[in-house]
Coordinates of C-alpha atoms and ligand atoms in Angstrom, one line a residue:
Chain A
M1 CA 69.2 56.7 210.1
I2 CA 68.8 60.2 210.4
E3 CA 71.9 62.4 211.5
L4 CA 71.2 66.2 212.4
E5 CA 74.6 68.7 212.6
G6 CA 74.0 71.7 214.6
L7 CA 70.5 72.1 213.3
T8 CA 69.3 75.9 214.0
K9 CA 65.8 77.4 213.4
R10 CA 65.1 81.0 214.3
F11 CA 61.8 82.6 213.8
G12 CA 62.6 86.2 214.0
A13 CA 64.3 87.0 217.4
K14 CA 62.9 83.6 218.6
T15 CA 65.4 80.5 218.5
A16 CA 63.2 77.4 218.1
V17 CA 65.6 75.3 217.4
D18 CA 69.2 75.8 218.9
H19 CA 72.6 73.9 217.4
L20 CA 70.9 70.2 217.7
S21 CA 73.1 67.5 217.2
F22 CA 72.0 64.0 217.4
T23 CA 71.7 60.7 215.5
V24 CA 68.2 58.5 215.2
R25 CA 69.6 55.0 214.9
P26 CA 67.6 51.9 212.7
G27 CA 66.2 49.2 214.8
V28 CA 65.0 50.8 218.0
V29 CA 62.3 53.5 218.9
T30 CA 63.7 56.8 219.4
G31 CA 61.7 59.1 221.7
F32 CA 61.9 62.7 221.1
L33 CA 60.6 64.6 224.2
G34 CA 60.2 68.0 225.2
P35 CA 57.5 70.4 226.5
N36 CA 55.3 72.2 224.4
G37 CA 57.1 74.8 222.2
A38 CA 60.5 73.0 222.7
G39 CA 61.0 72.8 219.0
K40 CA 60.1 69.3 218.3
S41 CA 57.9 69.9 215.5
T42 CA 60.0 72.3 213.9
T43 CA 62.9 70.0 214.1
M44 CA 60.9 67.1 212.3
R45 CA 59.8 70.2 209.8
M46 CA 63.2 70.6 208.8
M47 CA 64.0 66.7 208.7
L48 CA 61.4 66.6 206.0
D49 CA 62.9 69.7 204.1
L50 CA 59.5 71.5 205.1
D51 CA 61.2 74.4 207.1
N52 CA 64.5 75.7 205.9
P53 CA 67.0 75.6 208.7
T54 CA 68.7 79.0 209.6
S55 CA 72.0 76.9 209.7
G56 CA 73.2 73.3 210.5
T57 CA 72.2 70.2 208.3
V58 CA 70.2 67.1 208.1
R59 CA 71.0 63.9 206.6
I60 CA 68.8 60.8 205.6
D61 CA 71.1 58.0 205.1
G62 CA 73.6 60.3 204.3
R63 CA 71.6 62.5 201.7
H64 CA 69.6 65.7 202.0
Y65 CA 65.9 65.2 201.9
R66 CA 65.7 67.1 198.5
E67 CA 67.9 64.5 196.7
L68 CA 65.8 61.6 197.6
Q69 CA 64.0 60.0 194.9
E70 CA 60.6 59.1 195.7
P71 CA 61.1 59.8 199.5
L72 CA 57.9 58.2 200.6
K73 CA 59.6 55.0 200.1
Y74 CA 62.5 56.0 202.4
I75 CA 60.5 58.0 205.1
G76 CA 57.1 58.1 206.2
A77 CA 56.0 61.0 208.3
L78 CA 53.0 61.7 210.4
L79 CA 53.3 65.5 211.3
D80 CA 49.8 66.8 211.4
A81 CA 46.6 64.5 211.3
K82 CA 45.1 67.3 209.5
A83 CA 47.3 67.5 206.6
M84 CA 45.2 66.3 204.1
H85 CA 42.3 67.6 201.7
G86 CA 39.2 67.2 203.4
G87 CA 37.0 67.5 200.5
R88 CA 38.7 64.3 199.1
S89 CA 38.1 60.7 200.3
A90 CA 40.6 59.0 202.6
Y91 CA 41.1 56.6 199.7
N92 CA 42.0 59.3 197.0
N93 CA 44.2 61.5 199.5
L94 CA 46.2 58.3 199.9
L95 CA 46.2 57.7 196.1
C96 CA 47.3 60.9 195.1
L97 CA 50.6 60.3 197.3
A98 CA 51.1 56.9 196.3
Q99 CA 51.1 57.9 192.6
S100 CA 53.6 60.7 193.2
N101 CA 56.0 58.1 194.6
R102 CA 55.2 55.5 192.1
I103 CA 53.7 53.2 195.0
P104 CA 51.1 50.8 193.7
E105 CA 47.8 51.4 193.9
R106 CA 47.1 48.4 196.2
R107 CA 49.3 49.5 198.7
V108 CA 46.5 52.2 199.5
G109 CA 44.0 49.3 200.3
E110 CA 46.6 47.6 202.3
V111 CA 47.4 50.6 204.6
L112 CA 44.1 51.7 205.0
D113 CA 43.3 48.2 206.2
L114 CA 46.4 48.0 208.6
V115 CA 44.9 51.3 210.2
G116 CA 41.4 50.1 210.4
L117 CA 40.0 52.9 208.2
T118 CA 38.6 50.4 205.4
A119 CA 35.1 50.9 206.4
V120 CA 35.4 54.4 205.8
A121 CA 37.8 54.4 203.0
K122 CA 35.6 56.3 200.5
K123 CA 34.4 59.1 203.0
K124 CA 35.4 62.7 202.9
S125 CA 38.2 63.0 205.2
K126 CA 36.6 66.2 206.7
G127 CA 34.1 64.4 208.7
F128 CA 36.9 62.4 210.3
S129 CA 37.4 62.4 214.3
L130 CA 40.7 63.2 215.6
G131 CA 41.5 59.8 216.0
M132 CA 40.5 58.7 212.5
G133 CA 42.3 61.4 211.3
Q134 CA 45.3 60.4 212.8
R135 CA 45.0 57.0 211.6
L136 CA 44.9 58.3 208.1
G137 CA 48.1 60.2 208.7
I138 CA 49.7 56.9 210.1
A139 CA 48.5 55.2 207.0
S140 CA 50.0 57.8 204.8
A141 CA 53.6 57.6 206.6
L142 CA 53.3 53.7 205.8
L143 CA 52.3 54.1 202.5
G144 CA 55.7 53.6 200.8
D145 CA 56.8 50.8 203.5
P146 CA 59.9 53.1 204.4
E147 CA 62.7 52.2 206.4
I148 CA 62.5 55.2 208.5
L149 CA 59.1 56.5 210.5
M150 CA 58.6 59.6 211.8
F151 CA 55.4 60.2 213.8
D152 CA 54.7 63.7 215.7
E153 CA 52.6 63.1 218.7
P154 CA 50.9 60.1 217.3
V155 CA 48.8 59.2 220.4
N156 CA 46.9 63.1 220.4
G157 CA 43.8 62.2 220.0
L158 CA 43.7 58.4 220.1
D159 CA 41.4 56.0 222.4
P160 CA 43.1 53.8 224.8
E161 CA 42.6 51.2 222.4
G162 CA 44.1 53.4 219.7
I163 CA 47.3 54.4 221.9
H164 CA 47.8 50.6 222.8
W165 CA 47.5 49.9 219.0
I166 CA 50.3 52.7 217.8
R167 CA 52.4 51.7 220.7
N168 CA 52.5 47.9 219.4
L169 CA 52.9 48.8 215.8
M170 CA 55.9 51.3 216.5
K171 CA 57.7 48.4 218.3
R172 CA 57.0 46.0 215.4
L173 CA 58.0 48.3 213.1
A174 CA 61.2 48.8 215.1
A175 CA 61.6 45.1 215.3
E176 CA 61.5 45.0 211.6
G177 CA 65.0 47.0 211.7
R178 CA 63.2 50.3 211.0
T179 CA 64.3 53.9 212.2
I180 CA 61.5 55.0 214.3
F181 CA 61.5 58.5 215.9
V182 CA 58.2 59.8 217.7
S183 CA 57.9 63.0 219.9
S184 CA 55.8 63.1 222.8
H185 CA 55.6 65.5 225.8
L186 CA 54.7 62.8 227.9
M187 CA 57.4 60.9 229.7
S188 CA 55.3 58.2 230.6
E189 CA 54.2 57.5 227.2
M190 CA 57.9 57.4 226.4
A191 CA 58.7 54.9 229.0
L192 CA 56.5 52.6 227.4
T193 CA 57.5 52.6 224.0
A194 CA 61.0 54.2 223.4
D195 CA 64.5 52.6 223.6
H196 CA 66.2 55.5 223.3
L197 CA 65.5 59.1 224.4
I198 CA 66.4 62.5 223.2
V199 CA 65.2 65.3 225.2
I200 CA 65.0 69.1 224.1
G201 CA 64.1 71.9 226.0
Q202 CA 63.8 75.6 224.6
G203 CA 65.4 74.1 221.2
K204 CA 68.3 72.8 223.1
L205 CA 69.5 69.2 223.2
L206 CA 69.2 68.3 227.2
A207 CA 69.7 64.6 227.0
D208 CA 70.6 61.7 224.3
T209 CA 70.6 58.4 226.6
S210 CA 69.3 55.0 226.3
M211 CA 65.8 54.7 228.0
A212 CA 67.5 52.4 230.5
D213 CA 70.1 54.8 231.6
F214 CA 67.5 57.6 232.0
I215 CA 65.2 55.3 234.2
Q216 CA 68.3 54.4 236.2
R217 CA 69.6 57.8 236.8
N218 CA 66.3 59.6 237.3
S219 CA 64.0 57.6 239.2
R220 CA 64.7 58.4 243.0
S221 CA 63.3 56.0 245.3
Y222 CA 62.4 56.9 249.0
V223 CA 60.6 55.8 251.9
R224 CA 57.1 57.7 253.2
L225 CA 56.4 57.7 256.9
R226 CA 53.5 58.8 258.6
S227 CA 53.1 59.0 262.6
P228 CA 51.1 60.8 265.2
Q229 CA 54.5 61.1 266.9
Q230 CA 56.4 62.9 264.3
E231 CA 58.7 65.1 266.4
R232 CA 59.9 62.0 268.0
L233 CA 60.2 60.2 264.8
R234 CA 62.2 62.8 263.0
D235 CA 64.5 63.5 265.7
L236 CA 65.2 59.6 266.0
L237 CA 66.0 59.5 262.0
H238 CA 68.2 62.4 262.7
A239 CA 70.0 60.7 265.3
N240 CA 70.4 57.4 262.9
G241 CA 71.7 59.6 260.2
F242 CA 68.8 59.8 257.9
V243 CA 67.7 62.7 256.4
A244 CA 63.6 63.3 256.5
V245 CA 62.2 65.8 254.6
E246 CA 58.8 67.2 255.7
A247 CA 56.2 66.5 252.6
G248 CA 53.1 68.0 253.8
G249 CA 49.9 66.0 255.2
G250 CA 52.0 65.4 258.2
T251 CA 54.3 62.8 256.2
L252 CA 58.1 62.4 256.3
E253 CA 60.2 61.3 253.3
V254 CA 63.7 59.3 253.7
D255 CA 65.8 59.1 250.7
G256 CA 68.4 56.0 250.5
A257 CA 66.5 53.9 253.2
T258 CA 64.3 50.5 253.0
T259 CA 61.2 50.1 254.6
E260 CA 62.3 47.1 256.7
K261 CA 65.2 49.2 258.3
L262 CA 63.0 52.3 259.0
G263 CA 60.1 49.7 260.4
E264 CA 62.4 48.1 262.9
L265 CA 63.9 51.4 264.0
A266 CA 60.6 52.8 264.5
A267 CA 59.4 49.5 266.4
A268 CA 62.6 49.6 268.7
H269 CA 61.8 53.0 269.8
Q270 CA 58.1 52.1 270.4
I271 CA 56.9 54.8 267.8
V272 CA 53.4 54.2 266.3
L273 CA 53.5 54.3 262.6
H274 CA 50.5 55.2 260.5
E275 CA 52.0 55.0 257.3
L276 CA 55.1 53.2 256.3
S277 CA 55.6 52.9 252.0
A278 CA 58.3 52.7 249.7
Q279 CA 57.9 55.3 247.0
R280 CA 59.6 55.9 243.6
A281 CA 59.3 59.3 241.9
S282 CA 58.3 59.3 238.8
L283 CA 60.1 59.7 235.4
E284 CA 57.7 62.5 234.6
E285 CA 59.2 64.5 237.4
A286 CA 62.8 63.7 236.3
F287 CA 61.9 64.9 232.9
M288 CA 60.0 68.0 234.5
Q289 CA 63.1 68.9 236.5
M290 CA 65.2 68.7 233.6
T291 CA 63.2 70.8 231.3
A292 CA 62.4 73.3 233.9
G293 CA 66.5 73.7 234.5
A294 CA 66.6 74.6 230.9
V295 CA 63.6 77.2 231.2
E296 CA 65.5 78.6 234.1
Y297 CA 69.0 78.5 232.4
H298 CA 67.8 80.6 229.4
A299 CA 66.0 83.2 231.6
H300 CA 69.0 84.2 233.5
G301 CA 71.3 83.4 230.7
T302 CA 72.9 86.2 228.6
D303 CA 70.3 85.9 225.7
I304 CA 68.5 89.1 225.4
H305 CA 64.6 88.2 224.8
G306 CA 62.3 90.6 223.1
G307 CA 59.5 92.2 224.6
G308 CA 56.3 90.2 224.7
D309 CA 57.9 86.8 224.8
G310 CA 57.2 86.5 228.4
P311 CA 60.0 85.7 230.9
A312 CA 60.9 82.3 229.8
G313 CA 58.6 80.6 227.4
P314 CA 55.9 78.2 228.7
R315 CA 56.8 76.5 231.5
W316 CA 56.1 72.5 231.7
G317 CA 52.6 71.7 232.7
E318 CA 51.6 75.5 233.5
T319 CA 49.0 76.3 231.2
F320 CA 49.1 73.9 227.9
E321 CA 48.0 70.2 229.3
G322 CA 45.4 68.2 227.9
V323 CA 45.1 70.0 224.3
Chain B
M1 CA 64.0 63.8 191.3
A2 CA 60.2 62.1 191.3
A3 CA 59.5 60.8 188.0
A4 CA 57.7 63.8 186.3
S5 CA 54.8 61.6 184.7
A6 CA 54.2 60.3 188.3
V7 CA 53.8 63.7 189.9
L8 CA 51.4 64.8 186.8
Q9 CA 49.4 61.8 187.3
S10 CA 49.1 62.5 191.1
E11 CA 48.3 66.3 190.3
W12 CA 45.7 64.8 188.0
T13 CA 44.2 62.5 190.5
K14 CA 44.2 65.4 192.9
I15 CA 42.0 68.0 190.6
R16 CA 39.5 65.2 189.7
T17 CA 39.0 64.2 193.2
V18 CA 37.9 67.4 194.7
S19 CA 34.3 68.8 193.7
S20 CA 35.5 72.5 193.3
T21 CA 37.2 71.4 190.0
V22 CA 33.8 70.6 188.3
W23 CA 31.8 73.5 189.8
T24 CA 34.3 76.2 189.1
L25 CA 34.7 75.3 185.6
A26 CA 31.1 74.5 185.1
S27 CA 30.3 77.9 186.3
A28 CA 33.0 79.7 184.1
L29 CA 31.3 77.8 181.1
V30 CA 27.9 78.4 181.9
V31 CA 28.0 82.0 183.0
T32 CA 30.3 83.2 180.4
V33 CA 28.2 81.5 177.7
A34 CA 24.7 82.2 179.0
M35 CA 25.6 85.8 179.6
S36 CA 27.0 86.2 176.4
A37 CA 24.0 84.7 174.6
A38 CA 21.7 87.3 176.5
L39 CA 23.9 90.2 175.6
S40 CA 24.0 89.2 172.0
A41 CA 20.3 89.0 172.0
L42 CA 19.9 92.4 173.5
L43 CA 22.0 93.9 171.0
N44 CA 20.3 92.3 168.4
A45 CA 17.3 93.9 169.5
T46 CA 18.6 97.2 170.2
F47 CA 21.0 97.3 167.7
D48 CA 19.2 100.6 166.1
D49 CA 19.5 102.3 169.3
L50 CA 23.1 102.3 169.3
S51 CA 25.2 105.2 168.5
E52 CA 26.9 106.0 164.9
L53 CA 30.3 105.2 166.0
E54 CA 29.2 102.0 167.7
R55 CA 27.7 100.8 165.0
A56 CA 30.4 101.5 162.6
T57 CA 32.9 99.6 165.2
F58 CA 30.2 96.9 165.9
D59 CA 32.2 93.6 166.5
P60 CA 30.1 90.4 166.5
T61 CA 32.6 88.3 167.8
F62 CA 33.6 90.5 170.6
V63 CA 29.9 90.8 171.5
S64 CA 29.7 87.1 171.7
F65 CA 32.1 87.1 174.6
S66 CA 30.7 89.8 176.6
G67 CA 30.0 87.5 179.5
M68 CA 33.5 86.6 179.8
V69 CA 33.5 89.6 182.4
L70 CA 31.5 87.4 184.5
G71 CA 32.9 83.9 183.6
Q72 CA 36.5 85.0 184.1
L73 CA 35.6 85.3 187.6
A74 CA 34.8 81.5 188.1
M75 CA 38.3 80.6 186.2
V76 CA 40.0 83.0 189.1
V77 CA 38.2 80.7 191.4
F78 CA 39.3 77.6 189.9
G79 CA 42.8 78.7 189.9
V80 CA 43.0 80.0 193.2
L81 CA 41.4 77.0 194.6
V82 CA 43.7 74.4 192.9
V83 CA 46.7 76.0 195.0
G84 CA 44.9 77.5 197.8
T85 CA 43.3 74.5 198.9
E86 CA 46.8 72.7 199.6
Y87 CA 47.5 75.7 202.1
S88 CA 44.1 76.0 203.6
S89 CA 44.2 72.3 204.2
G90 CA 47.5 71.8 205.6
M91 CA 47.8 69.3 202.6
I92 CA 50.9 71.1 201.5
R93 CA 53.1 69.7 204.1
T94 CA 52.0 66.2 203.0
S95 CA 52.3 67.0 199.3
L96 CA 55.8 68.5 199.6
A97 CA 57.0 65.6 201.8
A98 CA 56.2 63.4 198.9
V99 CA 57.4 65.7 196.0
P100 CA 60.2 67.7 197.9
Q101 CA 61.2 69.1 194.6
R102 CA 59.6 72.6 194.7
A103 CA 59.9 73.0 191.0
A104 CA 58.5 69.6 189.9
F105 CA 55.4 69.9 192.6
L106 CA 54.4 73.3 191.4
F107 CA 54.6 72.9 187.5
S108 CA 53.4 69.7 187.7
K109 CA 50.0 71.1 189.2
I110 CA 50.0 74.0 187.1
A111 CA 50.4 72.0 184.1
V112 CA 47.7 69.9 184.8
A113 CA 45.1 72.8 185.8
G114 CA 46.3 74.7 182.8
A115 CA 45.6 72.0 180.4
L116 CA 42.2 71.6 182.1
A117 CA 41.5 75.3 182.0
L118 CA 42.3 75.4 178.3
L119 CA 40.0 72.6 177.3
V120 CA 37.4 74.3 179.5
G121 CA 38.3 77.9 178.0
M122 CA 38.4 76.6 174.4
V123 CA 34.8 75.2 174.5
T124 CA 33.5 78.2 176.3
S125 CA 34.8 80.2 173.8
F126 CA 33.6 78.2 170.7
L127 CA 30.0 77.5 172.3
S128 CA 29.9 81.4 173.2
F129 CA 30.8 82.3 169.7
F130 CA 28.2 79.9 167.9
L131 CA 25.2 80.9 170.4
G132 CA 26.0 84.4 170.0
Q133 CA 26.2 84.6 166.4
A134 CA 22.9 82.5 166.0
L135 CA 21.3 85.4 168.4
L136 CA 22.9 88.2 166.7
G137 CA 20.8 87.9 163.6
E138 CA 21.7 89.8 160.4
H139 CA 24.4 91.6 162.3
R140 CA 26.5 88.2 162.6
T141 CA 29.8 87.0 161.3
T142 CA 31.5 83.6 160.7
L143 CA 34.3 81.8 161.8
G144 CA 35.7 82.0 158.5
A145 CA 35.7 85.8 158.3
D146 CA 38.9 87.5 158.7
N147 CA 40.6 87.3 162.2
V148 CA 37.3 85.7 163.7
L149 CA 39.1 82.4 164.4
R150 CA 42.0 84.1 166.1
A151 CA 39.5 86.1 168.1
V152 CA 37.8 82.8 169.2
V153 CA 40.9 80.7 169.6
G154 CA 42.1 83.6 171.6
A155 CA 39.2 83.7 174.1
G156 CA 40.0 80.3 175.0
L157 CA 43.6 81.3 175.6
Y158 CA 42.6 84.5 177.6
M159 CA 40.3 82.1 180.2
T160 CA 43.4 79.7 180.4
L161 CA 45.8 82.6 181.2
I162 CA 43.4 84.1 183.7
A163 CA 43.5 80.5 185.4
L164 CA 47.2 80.4 185.6
F165 CA 47.4 84.1 186.6
S166 CA 45.3 83.2 189.6
M167 CA 47.2 80.3 190.3
G168 CA 50.6 82.2 190.6
V169 CA 49.1 84.5 193.0
A170 CA 47.7 81.9 195.2
T171 CA 51.1 80.3 195.3
M172 CA 52.6 83.8 196.2
L173 CA 50.1 84.6 198.7
R174 CA 49.6 81.0 200.1
S175 CA 45.7 81.7 200.8
S176 CA 42.5 81.1 198.9
M177 CA 40.8 83.9 200.9
L178 CA 43.3 86.4 200.7
S179 CA 43.9 85.4 196.9
L180 CA 40.2 85.9 196.2
G181 CA 39.8 89.0 198.5
I182 CA 42.4 90.5 195.9
L183 CA 41.8 89.1 192.6
V184 CA 38.0 88.9 192.3
P185 CA 37.5 92.8 193.2
F186 CA 40.5 93.4 191.1
F187 CA 39.3 91.9 188.0
F188 CA 35.4 93.0 188.4
L189 CA 35.7 96.3 189.9
I190 CA 39.2 97.8 189.9
S191 CA 40.3 97.0 186.5
Q192 CA 36.9 98.0 185.0
I193 CA 36.5 101.4 186.9
L194 CA 40.3 102.3 186.1
S195 CA 39.8 102.0 182.5
A196 CA 37.1 104.3 182.2
V197 CA 39.4 107.1 184.2
P198 CA 41.1 109.5 182.2
K199 CA 44.8 109.3 183.3
A200 CA 44.4 105.8 185.1
K201 CA 43.3 104.2 182.1
E202 CA 46.6 104.4 180.2
V203 CA 48.0 102.4 183.1
A204 CA 45.0 100.1 183.2
R205 CA 45.5 98.9 179.7
Y206 CA 48.5 97.1 180.6
F207 CA 46.9 95.2 183.4
P208 CA 46.6 91.4 182.2
D209 CA 42.8 91.5 181.6
Q210 CA 42.8 94.9 180.0
A211 CA 45.5 93.7 177.6
G212 CA 44.6 90.2 177.2
S213 CA 41.0 90.5 176.3
K214 CA 42.2 92.6 173.1
I215 CA 42.6 89.1 171.4
M216 CA 39.0 88.9 171.3
Q217 CA 38.1 91.7 169.5
V218 CA 38.2 91.5 165.4
V219 CA 37.4 95.1 164.9
P220 CA 40.6 97.0 166.3
E221 CA 38.5 99.9 168.3
A222 CA 35.4 97.5 168.8
L223 CA 32.2 99.3 170.0
G224 CA 33.8 102.6 169.9
S225 CA 36.6 101.3 172.4
E226 CA 39.9 103.4 172.5
K227 CA 42.7 102.8 170.6
A228 CA 45.6 100.8 172.3
P229 CA 49.2 100.9 171.6
Y230 CA 49.4 97.3 171.0
G231 CA 47.5 94.6 169.0
P232 CA 45.7 91.7 169.9
W233 CA 48.8 89.5 169.8
G234 CA 50.9 92.2 171.5
G235 CA 48.1 92.5 174.2
L236 CA 48.3 88.6 174.7
G237 CA 52.0 88.8 175.0
I238 CA 51.4 91.6 177.8
M239 CA 49.1 89.3 179.7
L240 CA 51.5 86.6 179.2
V241 CA 54.3 88.8 180.8
W242 CA 52.3 89.0 183.6
V243 CA 51.2 85.2 183.8
A244 CA 55.0 84.4 184.0
A245 CA 55.7 87.1 186.5
A246 CA 53.1 85.8 188.8
L247 CA 54.1 82.0 188.6
A248 CA 57.8 82.7 188.8
G249 CA 56.9 85.0 191.9
G250 CA 55.0 81.9 193.2
Y251 CA 57.9 79.3 192.5
L252 CA 60.3 81.9 194.6
V253 CA 57.9 82.0 197.5
L254 CA 57.3 78.3 197.4
K255 CA 61.3 77.7 197.0
R256 CA 62.1 80.1 199.6
R257 CA 59.4 80.2 202.6
D258 CA 58.6 77.6 205.1
A259 CA 56.1 75.3 204.1
Ligands
ATP401 N1 56.1 79.3 211.9 C1 56.4 80.1 212.9 N2 56.8 81.1 213.2 C2 57.1 81.7 214.5 N3 57.1 80.7 215.5 C3 57.2 79.6 215.3 C4 56.8 78.8 214.0 N4 56.7 77.5 214.3 C5 57.0 77.6 215.5 N5 57.4 78.6 216.2 C6 57.5 78.8 217.7 O1 58.8 77.9 217.7 C7 58.9 77.0 218.9 C8 58.9 75.6 218.8 O2 57.6 75.2 218.3 P1 57.3 73.6 218.2 O3 55.9 73.7 217.4 O4 58.2 73.2 217.1 O5 57.3 73.2 219.3 P2 57.0 71.5 219.9 O6 57.9 71.1 220.9 O7 56.4 71.0 218.6 O8 55.6 71.7 221.0 P3 54.4 71.2 221.0 O9 54.8 70.0 221.9 O10 53.3 72.1 221.7 O11 54.1 70.7 219.7 C9 57.6 77.6 219.7 O12 57.9 78.7 220.7 C10 56.9 78.3 218.6 O13 56.1 79.3 219.2
MG402 MG1 54.3 69.8 218.0

């Protein structure tokens, strides 16, 4: 269990993390979601006592990280895949960590095996691909067989097989009763792995909800219609109390209706339909709307931004995709 | 608090599994011994060309350490890299997540690296001394002569302290390149140049290398060098203060700043 209370981090004039309070519970995968620059990595670094909070506290099973004896046995973290010495072999990098926490050496071989790096265990880690580096980082997180695991964007750089593997690994670890905290900026990825969701934007908490709730509340369903007699169709829909929104490419979108109902209505008035389909807005869109709101709030809020910071920080999906 | 012995063991594994440890320490030894030997042989051959003052204050022990000027740079690189690669590789975050107690982490690292530097420093100074004396012919001295053993042991300590000082500086600056960029020119050029400039040398003699190297002299104003306001142990003490300050500074930076 990880508890955050009013956690705040300022870098000069920039508030990277803004009074975050939430709890990460055992037995489930908790997704930590936010656009680039939202403050996810900073929050995670503060959880591990690498960055000092400006104010607020983090407690790991009721204790401060610095008070943990042999912390790798409590909490394992993958922060940055490159956080190893490139001139040292994968095996030796893990051995250094194991020894510092009195973890038996055989565990090094075990975790290398678990992440599929046994064949390159004696190779210098600087030659590793991004995906291999990520696996090595995951191996280091698993080294102490900890109850709490934290992964900062673990699927970064993994191939589809690797992504599938890490998803299953996280689910399996959670099923064993462990606390899993995983960050991502992809809602679609979280929808597949996480049971619980914490969304932040501009360092502020935007949502702390179960995944099921989030899906239920945020997945808008609607019907898409296309017709050569668009004007007549729209009048007909309006006359029957449906709100039809023009959505480009000659299509209309209708909320709160079924395809059956609209199909029958069109047939009764002999309107030709070229398309009649049920649509579901993606969770990604819901997430974008949520975080875009945070950005806007910030820009018009009372916060005074210093010069050179841009109007509101990076907007979701604008420039940072596919890094 | 992670067990101290566990952290020491981990730091020992870290230091023995990177190649820079071997090449920096080997360079420190080879460069110091070889250059000292060459200068010893040279001075032996040209002894009669020395000025009267230089001949009167000829210090065979000190001469057999003349390669230290260059060899100490390898010790600087060793000290800097031991700490600096934690930062340049990003390993520091992994290391501190494993050992969050900053003092335990830093001082274990420094203890292990310092012990290794001491071992190499002592081997280097004894080798330098014996080889140098062998090449000095009739001008040689012996280990049993007054103050000679102090100077030889002192030379090993000097090399160790140079490495420790570099570790402290690298911990403060958190970067290998920046630390080397400051320390190498400082020890190799600035300190040497300032010690030859009239007013500046009053200050330069309190620099860690200038003060510390007094311990290697057996003859007080060896080879016509100037009289210092401190003795050999006083000089080493001054150097020790520098080292303590650098390490304390490094610890404070590590403790206060975000990793
Ligand atoms: N050491 C630092 N100094 C100054 N600003 C920083 C520092 N670290 C982070 N920031 C700023 O804090 C904000 C949050 O950054 P952080 O890396 O935590 O975001 P993130 O949610 O992890 O983003 P991403 O999805 O891109 O990884 C950013 O605006 C970043 O520029
Ligand atoms: Mg990040």
